[in-house]
PDB file of C-alpha atoms in Angstrom:
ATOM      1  CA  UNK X 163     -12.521-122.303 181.714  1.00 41.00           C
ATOM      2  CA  UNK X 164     -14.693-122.976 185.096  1.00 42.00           C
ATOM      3  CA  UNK X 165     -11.662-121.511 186.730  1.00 46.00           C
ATOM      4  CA  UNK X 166     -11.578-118.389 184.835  1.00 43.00           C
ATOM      5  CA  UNK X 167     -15.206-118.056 185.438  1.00 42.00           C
ATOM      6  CA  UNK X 168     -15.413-118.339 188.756  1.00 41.00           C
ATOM      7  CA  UNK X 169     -12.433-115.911 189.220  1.00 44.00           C
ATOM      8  CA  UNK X 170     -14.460-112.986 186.893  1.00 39.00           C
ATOM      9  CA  UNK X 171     -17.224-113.961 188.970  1.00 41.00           C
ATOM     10  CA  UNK X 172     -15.744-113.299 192.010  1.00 41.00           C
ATOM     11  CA  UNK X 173     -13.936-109.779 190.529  1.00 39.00           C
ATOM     12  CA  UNK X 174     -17.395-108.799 189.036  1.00 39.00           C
ATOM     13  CA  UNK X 175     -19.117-109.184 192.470  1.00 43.00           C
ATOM     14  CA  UNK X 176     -16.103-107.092 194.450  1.00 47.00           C
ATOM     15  CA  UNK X 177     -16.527-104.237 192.193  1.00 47.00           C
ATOM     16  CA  UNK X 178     -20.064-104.219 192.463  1.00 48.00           C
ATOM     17  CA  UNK X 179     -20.008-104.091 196.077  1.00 50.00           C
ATOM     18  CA  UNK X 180     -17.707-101.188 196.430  1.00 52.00           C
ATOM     19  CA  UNK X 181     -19.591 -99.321 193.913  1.00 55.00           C
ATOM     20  CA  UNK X 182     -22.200 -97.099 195.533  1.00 61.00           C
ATOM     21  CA  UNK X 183     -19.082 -96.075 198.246  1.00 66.00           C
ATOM     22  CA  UNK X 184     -18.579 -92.125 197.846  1.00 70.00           C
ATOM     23  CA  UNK X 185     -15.777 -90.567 199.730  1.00 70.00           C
ATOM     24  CA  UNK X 186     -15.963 -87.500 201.971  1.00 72.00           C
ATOM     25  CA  UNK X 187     -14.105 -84.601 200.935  1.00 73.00           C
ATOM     26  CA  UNK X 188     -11.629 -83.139 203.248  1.00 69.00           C
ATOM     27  CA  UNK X 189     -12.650 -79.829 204.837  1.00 71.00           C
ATOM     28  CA  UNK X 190     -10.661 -77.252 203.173  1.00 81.00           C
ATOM     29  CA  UNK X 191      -7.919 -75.910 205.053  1.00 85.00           C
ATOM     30  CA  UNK X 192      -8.825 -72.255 206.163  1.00 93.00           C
ATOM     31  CA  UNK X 193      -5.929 -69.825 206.649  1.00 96.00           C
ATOM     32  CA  UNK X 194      -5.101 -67.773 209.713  1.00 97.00           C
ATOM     33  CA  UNK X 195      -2.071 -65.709 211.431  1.00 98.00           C
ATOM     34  CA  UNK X 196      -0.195 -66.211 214.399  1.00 98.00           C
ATOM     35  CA  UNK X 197       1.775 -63.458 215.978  1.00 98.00           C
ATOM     36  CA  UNK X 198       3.699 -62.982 219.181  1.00 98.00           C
ATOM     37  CA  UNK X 199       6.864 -61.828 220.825  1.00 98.00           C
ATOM     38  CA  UNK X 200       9.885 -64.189 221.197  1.00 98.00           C
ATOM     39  CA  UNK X 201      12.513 -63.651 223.913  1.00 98.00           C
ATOM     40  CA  UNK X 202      15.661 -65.324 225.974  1.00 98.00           C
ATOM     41  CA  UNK X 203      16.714 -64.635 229.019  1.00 98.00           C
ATOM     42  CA  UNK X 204      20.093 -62.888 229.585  1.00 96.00           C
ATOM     43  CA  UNK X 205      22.148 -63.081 232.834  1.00 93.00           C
ATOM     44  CA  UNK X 206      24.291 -59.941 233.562  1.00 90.00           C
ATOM     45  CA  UNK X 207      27.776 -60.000 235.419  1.00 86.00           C
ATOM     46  CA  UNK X 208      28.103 -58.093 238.896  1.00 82.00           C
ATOM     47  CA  UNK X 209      31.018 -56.405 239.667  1.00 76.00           C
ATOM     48  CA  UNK X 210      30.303 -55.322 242.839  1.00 74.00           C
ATOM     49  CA  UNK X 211      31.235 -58.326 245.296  1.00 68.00           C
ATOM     50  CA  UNK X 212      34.376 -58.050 247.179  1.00 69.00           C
ATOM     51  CA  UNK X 213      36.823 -60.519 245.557  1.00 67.00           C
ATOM     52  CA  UNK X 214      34.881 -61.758 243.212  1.00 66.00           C
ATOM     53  CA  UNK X 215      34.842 -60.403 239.457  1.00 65.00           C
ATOM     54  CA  UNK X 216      32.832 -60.919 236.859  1.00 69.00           C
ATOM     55  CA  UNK X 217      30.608 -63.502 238.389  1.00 81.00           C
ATOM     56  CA  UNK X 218      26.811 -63.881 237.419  1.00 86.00           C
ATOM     57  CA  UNK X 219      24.071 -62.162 238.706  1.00 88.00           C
ATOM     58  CA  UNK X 220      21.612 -64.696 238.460  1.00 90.00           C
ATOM     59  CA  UNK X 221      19.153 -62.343 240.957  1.00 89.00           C
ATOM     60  CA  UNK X 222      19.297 -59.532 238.058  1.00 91.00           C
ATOM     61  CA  UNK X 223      18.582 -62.006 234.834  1.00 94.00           C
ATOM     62  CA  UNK X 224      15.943 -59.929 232.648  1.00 96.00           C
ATOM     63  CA  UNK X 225      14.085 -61.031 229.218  1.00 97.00           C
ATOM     64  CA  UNK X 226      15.611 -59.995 225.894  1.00 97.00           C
ATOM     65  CA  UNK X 227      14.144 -59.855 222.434  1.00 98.00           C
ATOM     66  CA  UNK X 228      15.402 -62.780 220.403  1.00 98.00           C
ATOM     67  CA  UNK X 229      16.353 -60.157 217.416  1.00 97.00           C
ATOM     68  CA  UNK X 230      16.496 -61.679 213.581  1.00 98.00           C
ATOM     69  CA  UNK X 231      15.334 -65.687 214.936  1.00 98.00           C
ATOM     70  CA  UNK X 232      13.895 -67.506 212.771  1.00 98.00           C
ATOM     71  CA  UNK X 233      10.442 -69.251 213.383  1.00 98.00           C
ATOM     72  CA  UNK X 234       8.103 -71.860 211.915  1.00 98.00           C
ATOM     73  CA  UNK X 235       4.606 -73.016 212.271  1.00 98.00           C
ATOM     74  CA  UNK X 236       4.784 -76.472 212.483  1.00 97.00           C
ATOM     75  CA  UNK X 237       2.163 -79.166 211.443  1.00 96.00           C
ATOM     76  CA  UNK X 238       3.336 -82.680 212.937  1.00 94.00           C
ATOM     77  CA  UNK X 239       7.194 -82.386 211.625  1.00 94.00           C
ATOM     78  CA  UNK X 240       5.960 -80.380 208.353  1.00 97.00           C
ATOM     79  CA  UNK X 241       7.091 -77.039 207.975  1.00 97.00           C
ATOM     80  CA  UNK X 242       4.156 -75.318 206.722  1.00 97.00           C
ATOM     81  CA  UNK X 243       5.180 -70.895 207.121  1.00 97.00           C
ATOM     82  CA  UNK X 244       8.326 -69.405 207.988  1.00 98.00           C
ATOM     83  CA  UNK X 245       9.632 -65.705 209.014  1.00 98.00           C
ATOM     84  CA  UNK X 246      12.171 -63.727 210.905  1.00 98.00           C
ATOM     85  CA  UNK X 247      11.568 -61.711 214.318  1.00 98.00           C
ATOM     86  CA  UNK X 248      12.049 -58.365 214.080  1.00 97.00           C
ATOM     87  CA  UNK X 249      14.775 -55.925 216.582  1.00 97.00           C
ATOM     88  CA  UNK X 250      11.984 -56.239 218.785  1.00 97.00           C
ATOM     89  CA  UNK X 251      11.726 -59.672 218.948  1.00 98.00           C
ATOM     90  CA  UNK X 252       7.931 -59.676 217.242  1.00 98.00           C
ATOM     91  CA  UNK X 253       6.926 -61.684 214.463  1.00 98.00           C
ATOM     92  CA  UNK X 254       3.811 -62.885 212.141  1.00 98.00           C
ATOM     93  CA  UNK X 255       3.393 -66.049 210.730  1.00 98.00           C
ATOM     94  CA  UNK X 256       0.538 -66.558 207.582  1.00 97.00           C
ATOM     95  CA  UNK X 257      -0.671 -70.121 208.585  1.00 96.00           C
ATOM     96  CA  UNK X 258      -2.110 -71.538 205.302  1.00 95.00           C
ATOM     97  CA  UNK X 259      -4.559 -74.159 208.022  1.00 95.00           C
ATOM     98  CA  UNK X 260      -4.884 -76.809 210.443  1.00 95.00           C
ATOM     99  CA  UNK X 261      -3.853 -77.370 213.346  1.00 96.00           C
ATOM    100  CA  UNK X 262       0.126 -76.018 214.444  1.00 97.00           C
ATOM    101  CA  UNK X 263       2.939 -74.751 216.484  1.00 98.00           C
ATOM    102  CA  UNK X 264       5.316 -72.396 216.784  1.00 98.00           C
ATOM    103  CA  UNK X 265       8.594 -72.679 216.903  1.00 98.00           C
ATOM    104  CA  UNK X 266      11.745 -70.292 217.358  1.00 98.00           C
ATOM    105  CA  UNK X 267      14.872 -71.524 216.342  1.00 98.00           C
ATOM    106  CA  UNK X 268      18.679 -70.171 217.383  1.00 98.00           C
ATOM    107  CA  UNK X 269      19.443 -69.565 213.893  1.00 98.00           C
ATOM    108  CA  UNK X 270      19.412 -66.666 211.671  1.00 98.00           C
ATOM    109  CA  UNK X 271      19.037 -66.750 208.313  1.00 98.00           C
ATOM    110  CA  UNK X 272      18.659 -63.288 206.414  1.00 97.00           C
ATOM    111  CA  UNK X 273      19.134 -62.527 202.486  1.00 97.00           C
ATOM    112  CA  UNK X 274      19.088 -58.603 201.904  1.00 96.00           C
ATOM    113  CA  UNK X 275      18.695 -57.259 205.545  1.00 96.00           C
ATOM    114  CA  UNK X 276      15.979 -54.989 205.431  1.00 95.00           C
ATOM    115  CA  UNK X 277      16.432 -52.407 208.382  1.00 92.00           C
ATOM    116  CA  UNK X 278      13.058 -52.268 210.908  1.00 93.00           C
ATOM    117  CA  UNK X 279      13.915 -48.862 212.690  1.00 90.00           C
ATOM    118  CA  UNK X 280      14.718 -50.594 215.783  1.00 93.00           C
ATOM    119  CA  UNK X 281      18.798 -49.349 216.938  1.00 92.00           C
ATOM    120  CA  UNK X 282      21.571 -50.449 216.074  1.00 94.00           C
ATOM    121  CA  UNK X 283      20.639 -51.353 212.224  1.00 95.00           C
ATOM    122  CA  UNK X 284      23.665 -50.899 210.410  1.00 97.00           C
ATOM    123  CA  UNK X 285      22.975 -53.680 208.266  1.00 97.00           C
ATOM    124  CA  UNK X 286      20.485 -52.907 205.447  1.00 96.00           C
ATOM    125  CA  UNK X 287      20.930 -54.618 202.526  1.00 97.00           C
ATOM    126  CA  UNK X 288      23.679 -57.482 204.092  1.00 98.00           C
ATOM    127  CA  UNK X 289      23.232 -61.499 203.825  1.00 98.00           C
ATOM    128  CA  UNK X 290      24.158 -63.650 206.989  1.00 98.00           C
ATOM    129  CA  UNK X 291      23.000 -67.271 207.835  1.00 98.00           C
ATOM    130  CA  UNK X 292      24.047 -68.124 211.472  1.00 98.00           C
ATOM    131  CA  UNK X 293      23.286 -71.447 213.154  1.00 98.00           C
ATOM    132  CA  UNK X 294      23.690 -72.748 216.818  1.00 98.00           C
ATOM    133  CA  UNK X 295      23.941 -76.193 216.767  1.00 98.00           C
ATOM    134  CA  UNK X 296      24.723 -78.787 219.157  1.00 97.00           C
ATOM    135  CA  UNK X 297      27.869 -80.746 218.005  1.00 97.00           C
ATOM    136  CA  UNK X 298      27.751 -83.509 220.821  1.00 95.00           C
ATOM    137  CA  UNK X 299      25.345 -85.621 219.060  1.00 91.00           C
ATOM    138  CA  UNK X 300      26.835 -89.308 219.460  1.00 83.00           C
ATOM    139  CA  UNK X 301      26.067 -89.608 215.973  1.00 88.00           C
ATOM    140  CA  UNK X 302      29.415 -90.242 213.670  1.00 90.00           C
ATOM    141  CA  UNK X 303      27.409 -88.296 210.251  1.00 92.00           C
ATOM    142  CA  UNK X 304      27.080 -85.142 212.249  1.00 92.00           C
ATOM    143  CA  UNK X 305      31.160 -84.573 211.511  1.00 91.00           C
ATOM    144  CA  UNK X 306      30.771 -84.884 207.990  1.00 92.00           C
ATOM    145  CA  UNK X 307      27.552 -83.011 208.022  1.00 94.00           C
ATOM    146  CA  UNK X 308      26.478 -80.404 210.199  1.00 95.00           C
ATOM    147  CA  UNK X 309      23.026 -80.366 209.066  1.00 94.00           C
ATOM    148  CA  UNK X 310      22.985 -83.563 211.114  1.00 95.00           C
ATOM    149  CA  UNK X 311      23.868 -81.604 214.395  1.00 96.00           C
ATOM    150  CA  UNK X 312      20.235 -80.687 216.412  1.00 96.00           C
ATOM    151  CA  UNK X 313      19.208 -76.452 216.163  1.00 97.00           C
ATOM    152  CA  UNK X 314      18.076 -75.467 219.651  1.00 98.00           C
ATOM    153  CA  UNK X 315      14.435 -74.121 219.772  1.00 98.00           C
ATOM    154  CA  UNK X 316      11.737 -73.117 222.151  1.00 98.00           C
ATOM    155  CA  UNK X 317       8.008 -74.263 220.932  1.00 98.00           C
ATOM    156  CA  UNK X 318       4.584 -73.434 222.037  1.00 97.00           C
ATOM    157  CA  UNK X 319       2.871 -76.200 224.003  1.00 94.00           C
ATOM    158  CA  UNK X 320      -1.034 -75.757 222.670  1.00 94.00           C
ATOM    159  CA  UNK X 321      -1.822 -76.501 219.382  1.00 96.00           C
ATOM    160  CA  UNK X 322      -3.341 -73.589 217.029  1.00 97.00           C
ATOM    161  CA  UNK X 323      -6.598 -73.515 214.435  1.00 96.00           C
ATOM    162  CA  UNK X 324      -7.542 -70.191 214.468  1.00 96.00           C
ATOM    163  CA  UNK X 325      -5.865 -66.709 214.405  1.00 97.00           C
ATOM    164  CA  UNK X 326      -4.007 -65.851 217.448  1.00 96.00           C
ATOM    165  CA  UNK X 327      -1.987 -63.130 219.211  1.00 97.00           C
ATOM    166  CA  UNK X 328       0.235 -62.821 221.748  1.00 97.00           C
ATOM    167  CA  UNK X 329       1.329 -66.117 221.270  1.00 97.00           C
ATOM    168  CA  UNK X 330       4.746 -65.616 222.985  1.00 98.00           C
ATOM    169  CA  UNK X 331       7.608 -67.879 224.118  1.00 98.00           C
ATOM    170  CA  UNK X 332      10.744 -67.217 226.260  1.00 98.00           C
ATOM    171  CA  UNK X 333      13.960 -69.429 226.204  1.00 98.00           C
ATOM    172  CA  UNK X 334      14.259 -69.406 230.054  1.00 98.00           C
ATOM    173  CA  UNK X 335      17.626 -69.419 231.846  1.00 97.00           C
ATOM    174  CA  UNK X 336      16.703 -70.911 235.380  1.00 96.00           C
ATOM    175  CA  UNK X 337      18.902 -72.376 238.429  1.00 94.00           C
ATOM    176  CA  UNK X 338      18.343 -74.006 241.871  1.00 93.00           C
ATOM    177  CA  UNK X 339      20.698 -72.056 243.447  1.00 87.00           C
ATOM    178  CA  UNK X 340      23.397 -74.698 242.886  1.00 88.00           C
ATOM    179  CA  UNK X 341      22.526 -76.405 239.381  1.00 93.00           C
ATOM    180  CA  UNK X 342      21.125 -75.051 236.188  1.00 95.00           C
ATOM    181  CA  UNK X 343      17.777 -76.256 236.103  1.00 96.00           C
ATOM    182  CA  UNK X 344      17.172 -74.995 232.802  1.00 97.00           C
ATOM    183  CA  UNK X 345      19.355 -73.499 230.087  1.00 97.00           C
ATOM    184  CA  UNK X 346      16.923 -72.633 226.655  1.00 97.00           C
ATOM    185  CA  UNK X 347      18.382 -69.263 226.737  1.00 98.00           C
ATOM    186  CA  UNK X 348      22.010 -70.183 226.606  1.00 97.00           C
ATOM    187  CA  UNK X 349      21.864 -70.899 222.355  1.00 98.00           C
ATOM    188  CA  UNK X 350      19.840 -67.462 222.122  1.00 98.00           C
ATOM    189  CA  UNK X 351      22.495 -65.553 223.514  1.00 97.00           C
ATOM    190  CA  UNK X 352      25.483 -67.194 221.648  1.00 97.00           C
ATOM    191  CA  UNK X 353      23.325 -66.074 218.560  1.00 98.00           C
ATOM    192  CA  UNK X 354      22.421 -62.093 219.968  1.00 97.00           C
ATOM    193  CA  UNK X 355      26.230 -61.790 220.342  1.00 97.00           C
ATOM    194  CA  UNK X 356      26.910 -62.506 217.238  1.00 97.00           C
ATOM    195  CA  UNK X 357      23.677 -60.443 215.884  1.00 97.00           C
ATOM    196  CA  UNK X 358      25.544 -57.667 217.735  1.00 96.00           C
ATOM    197  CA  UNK X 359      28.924 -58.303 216.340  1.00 97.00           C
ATOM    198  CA  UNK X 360      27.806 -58.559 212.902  1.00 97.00           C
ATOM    199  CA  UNK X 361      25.894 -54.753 213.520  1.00 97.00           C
ATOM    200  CA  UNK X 362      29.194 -53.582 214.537  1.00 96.00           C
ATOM    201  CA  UNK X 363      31.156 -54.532 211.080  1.00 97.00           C
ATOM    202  CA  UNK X 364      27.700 -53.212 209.220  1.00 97.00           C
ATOM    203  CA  UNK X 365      29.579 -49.611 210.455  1.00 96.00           C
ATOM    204  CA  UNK X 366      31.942 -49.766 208.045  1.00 95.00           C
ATOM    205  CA  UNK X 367      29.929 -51.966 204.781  1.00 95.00           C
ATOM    206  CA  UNK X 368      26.410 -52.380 204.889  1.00 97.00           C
ATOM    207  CA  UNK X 369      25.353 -54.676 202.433  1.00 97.00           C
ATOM    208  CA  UNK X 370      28.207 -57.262 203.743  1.00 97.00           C
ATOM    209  CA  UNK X 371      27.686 -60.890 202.827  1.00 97.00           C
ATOM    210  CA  UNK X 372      28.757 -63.214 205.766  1.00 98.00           C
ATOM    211  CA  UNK X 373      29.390 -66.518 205.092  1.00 97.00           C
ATOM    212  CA  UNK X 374      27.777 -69.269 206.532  1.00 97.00           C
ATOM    213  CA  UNK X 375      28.513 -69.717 210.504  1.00 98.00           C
ATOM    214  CA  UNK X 376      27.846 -72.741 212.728  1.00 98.00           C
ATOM    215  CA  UNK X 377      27.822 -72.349 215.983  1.00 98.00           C
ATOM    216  CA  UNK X 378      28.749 -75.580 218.374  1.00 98.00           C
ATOM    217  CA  UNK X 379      27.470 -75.134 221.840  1.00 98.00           C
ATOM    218  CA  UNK X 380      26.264 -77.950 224.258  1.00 97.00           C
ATOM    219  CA  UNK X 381      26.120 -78.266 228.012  1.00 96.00           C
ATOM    220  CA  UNK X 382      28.242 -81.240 227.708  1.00 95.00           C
ATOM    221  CA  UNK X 383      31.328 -79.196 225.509  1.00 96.00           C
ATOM    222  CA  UNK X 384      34.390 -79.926 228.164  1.00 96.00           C
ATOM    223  CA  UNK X 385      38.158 -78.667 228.786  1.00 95.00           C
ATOM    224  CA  UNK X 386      39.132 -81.988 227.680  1.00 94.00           C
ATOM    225  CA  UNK X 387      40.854 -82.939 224.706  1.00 93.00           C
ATOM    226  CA  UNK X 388      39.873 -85.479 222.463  1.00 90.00           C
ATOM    227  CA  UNK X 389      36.984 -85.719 220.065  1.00 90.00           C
ATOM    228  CA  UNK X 390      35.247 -82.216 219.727  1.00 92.00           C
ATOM    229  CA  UNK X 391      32.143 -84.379 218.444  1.00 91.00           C
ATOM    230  CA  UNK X 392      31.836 -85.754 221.834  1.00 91.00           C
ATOM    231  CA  UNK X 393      32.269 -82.769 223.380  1.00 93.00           C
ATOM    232  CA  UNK X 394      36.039 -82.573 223.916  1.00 94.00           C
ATOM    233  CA  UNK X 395      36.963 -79.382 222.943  1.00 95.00           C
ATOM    234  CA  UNK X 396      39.903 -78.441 224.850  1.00 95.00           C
ATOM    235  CA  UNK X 397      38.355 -74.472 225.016  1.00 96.00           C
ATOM    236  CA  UNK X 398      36.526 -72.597 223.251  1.00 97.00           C
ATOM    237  CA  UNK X 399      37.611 -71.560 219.448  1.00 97.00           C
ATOM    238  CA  UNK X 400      36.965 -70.923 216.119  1.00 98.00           C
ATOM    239  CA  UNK X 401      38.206 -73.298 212.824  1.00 97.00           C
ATOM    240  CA  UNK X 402      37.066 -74.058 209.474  1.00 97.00           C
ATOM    241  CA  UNK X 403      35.476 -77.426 208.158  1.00 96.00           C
ATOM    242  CA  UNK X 404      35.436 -79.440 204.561  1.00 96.00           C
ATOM    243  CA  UNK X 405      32.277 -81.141 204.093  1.00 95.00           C
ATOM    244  CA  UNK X 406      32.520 -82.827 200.596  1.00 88.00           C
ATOM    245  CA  UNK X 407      29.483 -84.642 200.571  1.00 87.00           C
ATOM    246  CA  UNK X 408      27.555 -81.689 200.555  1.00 92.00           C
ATOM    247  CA  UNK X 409      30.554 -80.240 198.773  1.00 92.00           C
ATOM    248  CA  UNK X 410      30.715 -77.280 201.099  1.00 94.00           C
ATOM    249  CA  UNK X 411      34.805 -76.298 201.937  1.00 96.00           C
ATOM    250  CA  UNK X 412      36.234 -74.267 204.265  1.00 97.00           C
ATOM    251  CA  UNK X 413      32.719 -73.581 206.784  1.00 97.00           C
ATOM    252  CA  UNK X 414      32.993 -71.298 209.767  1.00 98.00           C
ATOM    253  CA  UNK X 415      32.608 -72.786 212.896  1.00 98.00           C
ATOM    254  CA  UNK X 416      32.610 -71.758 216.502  1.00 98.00           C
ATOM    255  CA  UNK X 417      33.384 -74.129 219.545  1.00 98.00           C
ATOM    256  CA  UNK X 418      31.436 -72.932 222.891  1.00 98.00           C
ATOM    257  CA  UNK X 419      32.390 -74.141 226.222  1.00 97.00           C
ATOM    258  CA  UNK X 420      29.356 -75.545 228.509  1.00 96.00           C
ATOM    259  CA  UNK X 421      30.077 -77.782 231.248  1.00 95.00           C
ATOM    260  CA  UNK X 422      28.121 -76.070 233.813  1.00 93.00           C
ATOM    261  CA  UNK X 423      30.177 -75.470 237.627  1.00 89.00           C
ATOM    262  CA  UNK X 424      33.626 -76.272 235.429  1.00 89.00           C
ATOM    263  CA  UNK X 425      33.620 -73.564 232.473  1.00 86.00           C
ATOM    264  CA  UNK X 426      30.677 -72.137 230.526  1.00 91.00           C
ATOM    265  CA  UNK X 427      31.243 -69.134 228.026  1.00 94.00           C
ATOM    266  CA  UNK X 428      27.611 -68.773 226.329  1.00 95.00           C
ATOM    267  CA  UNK X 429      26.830 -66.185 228.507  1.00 93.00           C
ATOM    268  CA  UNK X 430      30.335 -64.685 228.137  1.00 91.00           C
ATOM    269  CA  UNK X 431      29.740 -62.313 225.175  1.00 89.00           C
ATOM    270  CA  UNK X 432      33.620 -60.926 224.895  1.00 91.00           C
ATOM    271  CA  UNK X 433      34.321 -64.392 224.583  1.00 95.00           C
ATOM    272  CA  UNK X 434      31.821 -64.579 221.401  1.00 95.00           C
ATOM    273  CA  UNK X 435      33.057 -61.193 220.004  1.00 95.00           C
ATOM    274  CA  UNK X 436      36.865 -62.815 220.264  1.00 97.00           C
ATOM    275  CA  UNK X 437      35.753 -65.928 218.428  1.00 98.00           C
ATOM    276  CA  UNK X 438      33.854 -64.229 216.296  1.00 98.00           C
ATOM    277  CA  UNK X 439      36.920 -61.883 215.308  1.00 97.00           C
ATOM    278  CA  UNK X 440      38.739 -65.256 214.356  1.00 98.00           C
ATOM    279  CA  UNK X 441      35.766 -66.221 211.771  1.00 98.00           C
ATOM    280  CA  UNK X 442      36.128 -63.001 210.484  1.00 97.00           C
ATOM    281  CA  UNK X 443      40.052 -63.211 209.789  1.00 97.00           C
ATOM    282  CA  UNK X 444      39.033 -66.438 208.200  1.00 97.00           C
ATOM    283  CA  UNK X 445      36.441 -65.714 206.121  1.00 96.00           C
ATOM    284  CA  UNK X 446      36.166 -61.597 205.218  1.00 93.00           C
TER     285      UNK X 446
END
């Protein structure tokens, strides 16, 4: 009995302590919009060197709008608003507080196209959901799963409270003369070409339904043969994938070439309209 007392004693006297404690309410969260312009940088071909076709004109690289991206405010890793650029590359997030990013993503994800003005827009009323991925990701799951396979994205660098605009970002395309020194852009125009390609088959149905696309492109996909997971992909191509576990059968995907100073074909858009033709066959 002592023992008992001594323990209610003891609770009696906690409680009492923490008693006259109130908390502080959180600040509500107070909402605000974000809007900007997102672009990539494209890299024409110059035909005008002796004995040399088709090569890069680095010189003559100019910004594109990153058409029908998606993008995100971020706060931390949470996923707090979401929207699609328009032709223009433009967007508007509704922030619902806090402190956030942006991010653009090479993806596209569209349900019910609805046409902004902006030429060519062939595509009211069609579905798509195209994702560039990166399929060299050392990690075993990603084969069973693309979802496991990193998107490519550009983010904003200062955090946001308060309602801003012009809040723009550019996946850059840069070199050293020699080296790529940096390659954002490269995922952004695997996913224009196929914006473009998709635009071109809206000619003859509008409302078309494409079925869901991955894209694989990384700097390290080789010439080689072996494991396309690791990057040995032999060339660039188009096949179709089971993944039971998220019971998905016969997924689209596209194989991109990107060793840099060996064989690159991101920035090769007839060779994205020829794969592209192959997912089509497949899957239409």
């Amino acid at each position: 009995k002592i023992i008992i007392l001594i323990t209610l004693s003891a609770f009696i006297a906690g409680c009492g302590a923490s008693s006259g404690t109130t908390a502080t309410p959180a600040a509500p969260l107070v909402p605000f919009t974000v809007s900007g312009q997102i672009t990539y940088d494209f890299v024409p071909t110059d035909n005008t060197v002796t004995g040399v076709a088709n090569r890069l004109n680095y010189a003559a690289k100019v910004a594109r709008a990153a058409r029908r991206v998606t993008v995100q405010a971020l706060s931390g890793s949470t996923v707090v608003a979401t929207t699609t650029t328009n032709d223009l590359g433009n967007y508007s997030l509704s922030v619902p507080g806090g402190s956030i990013i942006v991010r653009a993503l090479a993806s596209s994800t569209v349900t019910s196209n609805t046409p902004d003005s902006t030429l060519p827009d062939n595509c009211s009323g069609a579905t798509w959901d195209v994702r560039v991925v990166d399929n060299n990701t050392a990690n075993p799951s990603s084969q069973t799963n693309p979802n496991l396979r990193p998107s490519y994205s550009v983010s904003s660098s200062t955090p946001l409270t308060t309602t801003a605009t012009g809040v723009n970002l550019n996946a850059a395309i840069t070199t050293n003369g020699v080296n790529y020194t940096n390659r954002a852009g490269a995922p952004f125009n695997v996913l224009d070409s196929i914006i473009t390609e998709m635009e071109l088959v809206c000619q003859g149905s509008a409302t078309t339904t494409f079925p869901l696309l991955y894209v694989n492109w990384s700097s390290g996909n080789a010439a080689s043969a072996g494991n396309k997971y690791d990057g040995d992909i032999t060339t660039s191509f188009f096949t179709t994938e089971d993944y039971s576990g998220l019971s998905l059968t016969s997924i689209g995907n596209i194989y991109i070439l990107g060793v840099e100073n060996v064989d690159t074909d991101e920035l090769d858009s007839h060779v994205m309209a020829h794969e592209y033709g192959h997912y089509l066959e497949a899957k239409l």
